[in-house]
PDB file of C-alpha atoms in Angstrom:
ATOM      1  CA  MET A   1       6.422  18.834 -42.575  1.00  0.00           C
ATOM      2  CA  SER A   2       8.383  15.609 -41.997  1.00  0.00           C
ATOM      3  CA  ASP A   3       6.941  12.624 -40.152  1.00  0.00           C
ATOM      4  CA  GLN A   4       9.695  12.986 -37.572  1.00  0.00           C
ATOM      5  CA  HIS A   5       8.697  16.592 -36.908  1.00  0.00           C
ATOM      6  CA  ILE A   6       5.023  15.632 -36.557  1.00  0.00           C
ATOM      7  CA  VAL A   7       5.899  12.899 -34.043  1.00  0.00           C
ATOM      8  CA  SER A   8       8.151  15.292 -32.124  1.00  0.00           C
ATOM      9  CA  SER A   9       5.416  17.928 -32.005  1.00  0.00           C
ATOM     10  CA  PHE A  10       2.850  15.380 -30.790  1.00  0.00           C
ATOM     11  CA  THR A  11       5.233  14.239 -28.057  1.00  0.00           C
ATOM     12  CA  GLU A  12       5.696  17.840 -26.958  1.00  0.00           C
ATOM     13  CA  ASP A  13       1.922  18.318 -26.768  1.00  0.00           C
ATOM     14  CA  MET A  14       1.527  15.193 -24.634  1.00  0.00           C
ATOM     15  CA  ASN A  15       4.400  16.233 -22.381  1.00  0.00           C
ATOM     16  CA  GLU A  16       2.756  19.628 -21.909  1.00  0.00           C
ATOM     17  CA  LEU A  17      -0.455  17.881 -20.843  1.00  0.00           C
ATOM     18  CA  ASP A  18       1.431  15.814 -18.259  1.00  0.00           C
ATOM     19  CA  SER A  19       3.194  18.937 -17.031  1.00  0.00           C
ATOM     20  CA  LEU A  20      -0.118  20.748 -16.522  1.00  0.00           C
ATOM     21  CA  VAL A  21      -1.536  17.822 -14.530  1.00  0.00           C
ATOM     22  CA  LEU A  22       1.525  17.780 -12.280  1.00  0.00           C
ATOM     23  CA  GLN A  23       1.476  21.563 -11.862  1.00  0.00           C
ATOM     24  CA  MET A  24      -2.163  21.396 -10.786  1.00  0.00           C
ATOM     25  CA  GLY A  25      -1.347  18.573  -8.405  1.00  0.00           C
ATOM     26  CA  GLY A  26       1.505  20.542  -6.880  1.00  0.00           C
ATOM     27  CA  LEU A  27      -0.712  23.572  -6.313  1.00  0.00           C
ATOM     28  CA  VAL A  28      -3.442  21.494  -4.688  1.00  0.00           C
ATOM     29  CA  GLU A  29      -0.922  19.714  -2.472  1.00  0.00           C
ATOM     30  CA  GLN A  30       0.427  23.091  -1.325  1.00  0.00           C
ATOM     31  CA  GLN A  31      -3.107  24.397  -0.741  1.00  0.00           C
ATOM     32  CA  LEU A  32      -3.939  21.496   1.547  1.00  0.00           C
ATOM     33  CA  LYS A  33      -0.604  21.792   3.348  1.00  0.00           C
ATOM     34  CA  ASP A  34      -1.118  25.526   3.927  1.00  0.00           C
ATOM     35  CA  ALA A  35      -4.721  25.022   5.065  1.00  0.00           C
ATOM     36  CA  THR A  36      -3.568  22.441   7.597  1.00  0.00           C
ATOM     37  CA  ILE A  37      -0.755  24.636   8.920  1.00  0.00           C
ATOM     38  CA  ALA A  38      -3.188  27.553   9.166  1.00  0.00           C
ATOM     39  CA  LEU A  39      -5.510  25.455  11.328  1.00  0.00           C
ATOM     40  CA  LYS A  40      -2.710  24.093  13.497  1.00  0.00           C
ATOM     41  CA  LYS A  41      -1.164  27.525  14.113  1.00  0.00           C
ATOM     42  CA  GLU A  42      -4.446  29.475  13.944  1.00  0.00           C
ATOM     43  CA  ASP A  43      -2.844  31.532  11.156  1.00  0.00           C
ATOM     44  CA  ARG A  44      -5.655  33.482   9.520  1.00  0.00           C
ATOM     45  CA  GLU A  45      -3.380  35.187   6.998  1.00  0.00           C
ATOM     46  CA  LEU A  46      -2.223  31.815   5.700  1.00  0.00           C
ATOM     47  CA  ALA A  47      -5.855  30.677   5.571  1.00  0.00           C
ATOM     48  CA  LYS A  48      -6.650  33.707   3.397  1.00  0.00           C
ATOM     49  CA  LYS A  49      -3.765  32.749   1.111  1.00  0.00           C
ATOM     50  CA  VAL A  50      -5.398  29.326   0.637  1.00  0.00           C
ATOM     51  CA  LEU A  51      -8.651  30.984  -0.419  1.00  0.00           C
ATOM     52  CA  LYS A  52      -6.877  33.150  -2.982  1.00  0.00           C
ATOM     53  CA  GLY A  53      -4.835  30.209  -4.281  1.00  0.00           C
ATOM     54  CA  ASP A  54      -7.923  28.440  -5.575  1.00  0.00           C
ATOM     55  CA  ALA A  55      -8.065  30.805  -8.562  1.00  0.00           C
ATOM     56  CA  ALA A  56      -4.687  29.543  -9.805  1.00  0.00           C
ATOM     57  CA  VAL A  57      -5.927  25.943  -9.688  1.00  0.00           C
ATOM     58  CA  ASN A  58      -9.030  26.866 -11.682  1.00  0.00           C
ATOM     59  CA  GLU A  59      -6.931  28.742 -14.234  1.00  0.00           C
ATOM     60  CA  LEU A  60      -4.645  25.753 -14.727  1.00  0.00           C
ATOM     61  CA  GLU A  61      -7.643  23.471 -15.195  1.00  0.00           C
ATOM     62  CA  ALA A  62      -8.923  25.737 -17.984  1.00  0.00           C
ATOM     63  CA  THR A  63      -5.488  25.728 -19.645  1.00  0.00           C
ATOM     64  CA  LEU A  64      -5.306  21.938 -19.401  1.00  0.00           C
ATOM     65  CA  ASN A  65      -8.789  21.526 -20.866  1.00  0.00           C
ATOM     66  CA  ASP A  66      -7.826  23.703 -23.838  1.00  0.00           C
ATOM     67  CA  ALA A  67      -4.620  21.718 -24.380  1.00  0.00           C
ATOM     68  CA  ALA A  68      -6.470  18.386 -24.238  1.00  0.00           C
ATOM     69  CA  ILE A  69      -9.164  19.531 -26.668  1.00  0.00           C
ATOM     70  CA  ARG A  70      -6.497  20.791 -29.062  1.00  0.00           C
ATOM     71  CA  ILE A  71      -4.741  17.403 -28.994  1.00  0.00           C
ATOM     72  CA  LEU A  72      -8.006  15.538 -29.579  1.00  0.00           C
ATOM     73  CA  ALA A  73      -8.955  17.808 -32.480  1.00  0.00           C
ATOM     74  CA  LEU A  74      -5.603  18.066 -34.233  1.00  0.00           C
ATOM     75  CA  ARG A  75      -3.722  14.887 -33.299  1.00  0.00           C
ATOM     76  CA  GLN A  76      -6.532  12.318 -33.091  1.00  0.00           C
ATOM     77  CA  PRO A  77      -4.636  10.125 -30.594  1.00  0.00           C
ATOM     78  CA  VAL A  78      -5.386   6.416 -30.258  1.00  0.00           C
ATOM     79  CA  ALA A  79      -4.808   3.603 -27.749  1.00  0.00           C
ATOM     80  CA  MET A  80      -2.792   4.654 -24.691  1.00  0.00           C
ATOM     81  CA  ASP A  81      -2.318   8.205 -25.994  1.00  0.00           C
ATOM     82  CA  LEU A  82      -6.091   8.626 -26.210  1.00  0.00           C
ATOM     83  CA  ARG A  83      -6.519   7.198 -22.719  1.00  0.00           C
ATOM     84  CA  ASN A  84      -3.833   9.584 -21.499  1.00  0.00           C
ATOM     85  CA  VAL A  85      -5.719  12.616 -22.807  1.00  0.00           C
ATOM     86  CA  VAL A  86      -9.086  11.476 -21.442  1.00  0.00           C
ATOM     87  CA  VAL A  87      -7.642  10.542 -18.051  1.00  0.00           C
ATOM     88  CA  SER A  88      -5.797  13.869 -17.844  1.00  0.00           C
ATOM     89  CA  LEU A  89      -9.129  15.665 -18.216  1.00  0.00           C
ATOM     90  CA  LYS A  90     -10.651  13.521 -15.470  1.00  0.00           C
ATOM     91  CA  ILE A  91      -7.692  14.010 -13.144  1.00  0.00           C
ATOM     92  CA  ALA A  92      -7.853  17.773 -13.672  1.00  0.00           C
ATOM     93  CA  ARG A  93     -11.479  17.705 -12.565  1.00  0.00           C
ATOM     94  CA  HIS A  94     -10.579  15.709  -9.452  1.00  0.00           C
ATOM     95  CA  LEU A  95      -7.792  18.156  -8.626  1.00  0.00           C
ATOM     96  CA  GLU A  96     -10.109  21.127  -9.048  1.00  0.00           C
ATOM     97  CA  ARG A  97     -12.564  19.610  -6.578  1.00  0.00           C
ATOM     98  CA  MET A  98      -9.712  18.875  -4.169  1.00  0.00           C
ATOM     99  CA  GLY A  99      -8.718  22.529  -4.387  1.00  0.00           C
ATOM    100  CA  ASP A 100     -12.286  23.475  -3.477  1.00  0.00           C
ATOM    101  CA  TYR A 101     -12.148  21.226  -0.408  1.00  0.00           C
ATOM    102  CA  SER A 102      -8.843  22.786   0.652  1.00  0.00           C
ATOM    103  CA  LYS A 103     -10.422  26.221   0.255  1.00  0.00           C
ATOM    104  CA  ASN A 104     -13.301  25.104   2.476  1.00  0.00           C
ATOM    105  CA  ILE A 105     -10.814  24.103   5.178  1.00  0.00           C
ATOM    106  CA  GLY A 106      -9.160  27.518   4.935  1.00  0.00           C
ATOM    107  CA  ARG A 107     -12.518  29.265   5.147  1.00  0.00           C
ATOM    108  CA  ARG A 108     -13.508  27.359   8.287  1.00  0.00           C
ATOM    109  CA  THR A 109     -10.129  28.110   9.852  1.00  0.00           C
ATOM    110  CA  ASN A 110     -10.984  31.779   9.441  1.00  0.00           C
ATOM    111  CA  THR A 111     -14.312  31.384  11.261  1.00  0.00           C
ATOM    112  CA  ILE A 112     -13.533  28.797  13.953  1.00  0.00           C
ATOM    113  CA  ALA A 113     -13.048  29.941  17.534  1.00  0.00           C
ATOM    114  CA  LYS A 114      -9.880  29.202  19.476  1.00  0.00           C
ATOM    115  CA  ALA A 115      -9.261  25.469  19.267  1.00  0.00           C
ATOM    116  CA  GLU A 116      -7.503  24.786  22.582  1.00  0.00           C
ATOM    117  CA  ALA A 117     -10.405  22.583  23.707  1.00  0.00           C
ATOM    118  CA  PHE A 118      -9.836  20.338  20.685  1.00  0.00           C
ATOM    119  CA  THR A 119      -6.048  19.968  20.765  1.00  0.00           C
ATOM    120  CA  GLY A 120      -6.170  16.183  20.424  1.00  0.00           C
ATOM    121  CA  SER A 121      -8.730  16.298  17.621  1.00  0.00           C
ATOM    122  CA  VAL A 122      -6.779  18.955  15.729  1.00  0.00           C
ATOM    123  CA  GLY A 123      -3.749  16.667  15.968  1.00  0.00           C
ATOM    124  CA  THR A 124      -5.748  13.794  14.475  1.00  0.00           C
ATOM    125  CA  LEU A 125      -7.007  16.055  11.696  1.00  0.00           C
ATOM    126  CA  VAL A 126      -3.449  17.190  10.934  1.00  0.00           C
ATOM    127  CA  ARG A 127      -2.334  13.556  10.691  1.00  0.00           C
ATOM    128  CA  MET A 128      -5.233  12.850   8.334  1.00  0.00           C
ATOM    129  CA  SER A 129      -4.154  15.741   6.146  1.00  0.00           C
ATOM    130  CA  GLU A 130      -0.516  14.634   6.133  1.00  0.00           C
ATOM    131  CA  LYS A 131      -1.612  11.138   5.116  1.00  0.00           C
ATOM    132  CA  VAL A 132      -3.682  12.519   2.264  1.00  0.00           C
ATOM    133  CA  GLN A 133      -0.824  14.784   1.134  1.00  0.00           C
ATOM    134  CA  SER A 134       1.433  11.727   0.998  1.00  0.00           C
ATOM    135  CA  MET A 135      -1.215   9.843  -1.001  1.00  0.00           C
ATOM    136  CA  LEU A 136      -1.485  12.726  -3.459  1.00  0.00           C
ATOM    137  CA  LYS A 137       2.274  12.825  -4.016  1.00  0.00           C
ATOM    138  CA  SER A 138       2.349   9.053  -4.584  1.00  0.00           C
ATOM    139  CA  GLY A 139      -0.691   9.241  -6.851  1.00  0.00           C
ATOM    140  CA  LEU A 140       0.883  11.921  -9.017  1.00  0.00           C
ATOM    141  CA  ASP A 141       4.136   9.940  -9.114  1.00  0.00           C
ATOM    142  CA  ALA A 142       2.185   6.885 -10.279  1.00  0.00           C
ATOM    143  CA  TYR A 143       0.590   8.971 -13.033  1.00  0.00           C
ATOM    144  CA  SER A 144       3.890  10.524 -14.105  1.00  0.00           C
ATOM    145  CA  GLN A 145       5.756   7.189 -14.052  1.00  0.00           C
ATOM    146  CA  ARG A 146       2.873   5.225 -15.623  1.00  0.00           C
ATOM    147  CA  ASP A 147       3.113   2.861 -12.635  1.00  0.00           C
ATOM    148  CA  ALA A 148      -0.104   0.864 -12.219  1.00  0.00           C
ATOM    149  CA  GLU A 149       1.252  -1.056  -9.221  1.00  0.00           C
ATOM    150  CA  LYS A 150       2.017   2.130  -7.312  1.00  0.00           C
ATOM    151  CA  ALA A 151      -1.427   3.473  -8.212  1.00  0.00           C
ATOM    152  CA  GLU A 152      -3.023   0.339  -6.761  1.00  0.00           C
ATOM    153  CA  SER A 153      -1.129   0.903  -3.502  1.00  0.00           C
ATOM    154  CA  VAL A 154      -2.499   4.441  -3.335  1.00  0.00           C
ATOM    155  CA  ARG A 155      -6.044   3.141  -3.711  1.00  0.00           C
ATOM    156  CA  ALA A 156      -5.531   0.780  -0.788  1.00  0.00           C
ATOM    157  CA  GLU A 157      -4.331   3.608   1.470  1.00  0.00           C
ATOM    158  CA  ASP A 158      -7.686   5.375   1.290  1.00  0.00           C
ATOM    159  CA  GLN A 159      -9.139   2.992   3.874  1.00  0.00           C
ATOM    160  CA  GLN A 160      -6.670   4.327   6.443  1.00  0.00           C
ATOM    161  CA  VAL A 161      -8.042   7.832   5.905  1.00  0.00           C
ATOM    162  CA  ASP A 162     -11.595   6.563   6.418  1.00  0.00           C
ATOM    163  CA  GLN A 163     -10.563   4.895   9.669  1.00  0.00           C
ATOM    164  CA  MET A 164      -8.945   8.113  10.907  1.00  0.00           C
ATOM    165  CA  LEU A 165     -12.156   9.984  10.132  1.00  0.00           C
ATOM    166  CA  ASN A 166     -14.173   7.464  12.136  1.00  0.00           C
ATOM    167  CA  THR A 167     -11.862   7.906  15.140  1.00  0.00           C
ATOM    168  CA  LEU A 168     -12.020  11.686  14.922  1.00  0.00           C
ATOM    169  CA  PHE A 169     -15.793  11.608  14.566  1.00  0.00           C
ATOM    170  CA  ARG A 170     -16.130   9.733  17.856  1.00  0.00           C
ATOM    171  CA  GLU A 171     -13.763  12.166  19.597  1.00  0.00           C
ATOM    172  CA  LEU A 172     -15.712  15.194  18.428  1.00  0.00           C
ATOM    173  CA  LEU A 173     -19.071  13.712  19.337  1.00  0.00           C
ATOM    174  CA  THR A 174     -17.746  13.127  22.838  1.00  0.00           C
ATOM    175  CA  TYR A 175     -16.675  16.780  23.098  1.00  0.00           C
ATOM    176  CA  MET A 176     -20.107  17.923  21.938  1.00  0.00           C
ATOM    177  CA  MET A 177     -21.967  15.692  24.396  1.00  0.00           C
ATOM    178  CA  GLU A 178     -19.765  16.816  27.286  1.00  0.00           C
ATOM    179  CA  ASP A 179     -20.393  20.526  26.763  1.00  0.00           C
ATOM    180  CA  ALA A 180     -22.837  22.185  24.364  1.00  0.00           C
ATOM    181  CA  ARG A 181     -20.439  25.121  24.043  1.00  0.00           C
ATOM    182  CA  ASN A 182     -18.114  22.806  22.112  1.00  0.00           C
ATOM    183  CA  ILE A 183     -20.674  22.094  19.390  1.00  0.00           C
ATOM    184  CA  SER A 184     -19.808  24.955  17.021  1.00  0.00           C
ATOM    185  CA  GLY A 185     -16.045  24.354  17.040  1.00  0.00           C
ATOM    186  CA  ALA A 186     -16.423  20.587  16.889  1.00  0.00           C
ATOM    187  CA  MET A 187     -18.744  20.821  13.887  1.00  0.00           C
ATOM    188  CA  HIS A 188     -16.259  23.005  12.024  1.00  0.00           C
ATOM    189  CA  LEU A 189     -13.521  20.436  12.682  1.00  0.00           C
ATOM    190  CA  LEU A 190     -15.807  17.608  11.625  1.00  0.00           C
ATOM    191  CA  PHE A 191     -16.583  19.304   8.317  1.00  0.00           C
ATOM    192  CA  MET A 192     -12.865  19.919   7.776  1.00  0.00           C
ATOM    193  CA  ALA A 193     -12.156  16.244   8.424  1.00  0.00           C
ATOM    194  CA  LYS A 194     -14.877  15.238   5.978  1.00  0.00           C
ATOM    195  CA  ASN A 195     -13.322  17.551   3.381  1.00  0.00           C
ATOM    196  CA  ILE A 196      -9.982  15.790   3.871  1.00  0.00           C
ATOM    197  CA  GLU A 197     -11.650  12.385   3.599  1.00  0.00           C
ATOM    198  CA  ARG A 198     -13.277  13.448   0.319  1.00  0.00           C
ATOM    199  CA  ILE A 199      -9.878  14.572  -0.975  1.00  0.00           C
ATOM    200  CA  GLY A 200      -8.653  11.052  -0.201  1.00  0.00           C
ATOM    201  CA  ASP A 201     -11.546   9.642  -2.237  1.00  0.00           C
ATOM    202  CA  HIS A 202     -10.590  11.822  -5.206  1.00  0.00           C
ATOM    203  CA  ILE A 203      -6.965  10.676  -4.948  1.00  0.00           C
ATOM    204  CA  ALA A 204      -8.120   7.050  -4.968  1.00  0.00           C
ATOM    205  CA  ASP A 205     -10.117   7.833  -8.116  1.00  0.00           C
ATOM    206  CA  ILE A 206      -7.039   9.414  -9.718  1.00  0.00           C
ATOM    207  CA  ALA A 207      -5.140   6.201  -8.952  1.00  0.00           C
ATOM    208  CA  LYS A 208      -7.943   4.122 -10.441  1.00  0.00           C
ATOM    209  CA  GLU A 209      -7.911   6.162 -13.643  1.00  0.00           C
ATOM    210  CA  THR A 210      -4.115   5.948 -13.817  1.00  0.00           C
ATOM    211  CA  ILE A 211      -4.407   2.156 -13.755  1.00  0.00           C
ATOM    212  CA  TYR A 212      -6.884   2.335 -16.633  1.00  0.00           C
ATOM    213  CA  MET A 213      -4.609   4.675 -18.578  1.00  0.00           C
ATOM    214  CA  VAL A 214      -1.645   2.315 -18.233  1.00  0.00           C
ATOM    215  CA  THR A 215      -3.356  -1.064 -18.639  1.00  0.00           C
ATOM    216  CA  GLY A 216      -6.446  -0.283 -20.693  1.00  0.00           C
ATOM    217  CA  GLU A 217      -8.578  -2.039 -18.071  1.00  0.00           C
ATOM    218  CA  TRP A 218     -10.540  -0.680 -15.130  1.00  0.00           C
ATOM    219  CA  PRO A 219      -9.410  -2.154 -11.795  1.00  0.00           C
ATOM    220  CA  GLN A 220     -11.848  -4.127  -9.711  1.00  0.00           C
ATOM    221  CA  GLU A 221     -13.880  -2.156  -7.198  1.00  0.00           C
ATOM    222  CA  ARG A 222     -12.258  -3.846  -4.237  1.00  0.00           C
ATOM    223  CA  ARG A 223     -12.146  -0.793  -1.967  1.00  0.00           C
ATOM    224  CA  ASN A 224     -14.740  -1.078   0.788  1.00  0.00           C
ATOM    225  CA  LYS A 225     -15.487   2.331   2.217  1.00  0.00           C
ATOM    226  CA  GLU A 226     -14.530   2.475   5.890  1.00  0.00           C
ATOM    227  CA  ASP A 227     -16.387   5.721   6.587  1.00  0.00           C
ATOM    228  CA  LYS A 228     -18.890   4.725   9.257  1.00  0.00           C
ATOM    229  CA  THR A 229     -19.815   8.241  10.393  1.00  0.00           C
ATOM    230  CA  SER A 230     -23.441   8.102   9.243  1.00  0.00           C
ATOM    231  CA  LYS A 231     -24.001   4.837  11.130  1.00  0.00           C
ATOM    232  CA  MET A 232     -22.259   6.223  14.218  1.00  0.00           C
ATOM    233  CA  ILE A 233     -24.865   8.951  14.611  1.00  0.00           C
ATOM    234  CA  VAL A 234     -27.579   6.314  14.854  1.00  0.00           C
ATOM    235  CA  ASP A 235     -25.516   4.062  17.153  1.00  0.00           C
ATOM    236  CA  ILE A 236     -24.625   6.852  19.565  1.00  0.00           C
ATOM    237  CA  ALA A 237     -28.186   8.182  19.586  1.00  0.00           C
ATOM    238  CA  ASP A 238     -29.395   4.669  20.463  1.00  0.00           C
ATOM    239  CA  ASN A 239     -26.849   4.371  23.285  1.00  0.00           C
ATOM    240  CA  GLU A 240     -27.849   7.751  24.674  1.00  0.00           C
ATOM    241  CA  ALA A 241     -31.490   6.649  24.657  1.00  0.00           C
ATOM    242  CA  ILE A 242     -30.574   3.433  26.508  1.00  0.00           C
ATOM    243  CA  ASP A 243     -28.545   5.332  29.118  1.00  0.00           C
TER     244      ASP A 243
END
């Protein structure tokens, strides 16, 4: 076998790995989009489709893992190629978890009562989801284009998602305090919002690992988490006690 053929074959293997990452990303993006539409339109059939779609994400992760292990065993990549393989494995794991969170949103859509009482909060949650979908697309583009600068921009956007969660958390707590009958529906929406926020965290981690893949250096941990929901529970409880 000629050296040229070996190089060509290695390139094909690496391209296949990239393709699998992007396929997984596309499936997860569609899952989250469908889960959000299902909630907005109270479409239980679409929510069921989201639940079933998780199997395809898991299957792709297994295929990607096999491809990465084969490259490591047979090609023994070094430098950026080695980082590419390792980061691809990590990204696949992030995407699998994101698929699980999307499935959770679909499952709660199937159990939540009519959401007319939470129209404003559902709108905020939909905007959160759309923001995260945009982040995922940009994050996958950064990976595909080997663009560390774009990946850094994606990391910075995660704070906006945290801030949206904080706003929604306050809205839902208000609904629950106004009428105890709102508690069940509000809690479902809150858990959905937290799932979306966690997806944003995973996307930020994908961006971080993309930067490492491209530059060989881990970026500084400059992201300060803006999720204040745990503290809010204490603050609001204190205010209620004062009132």
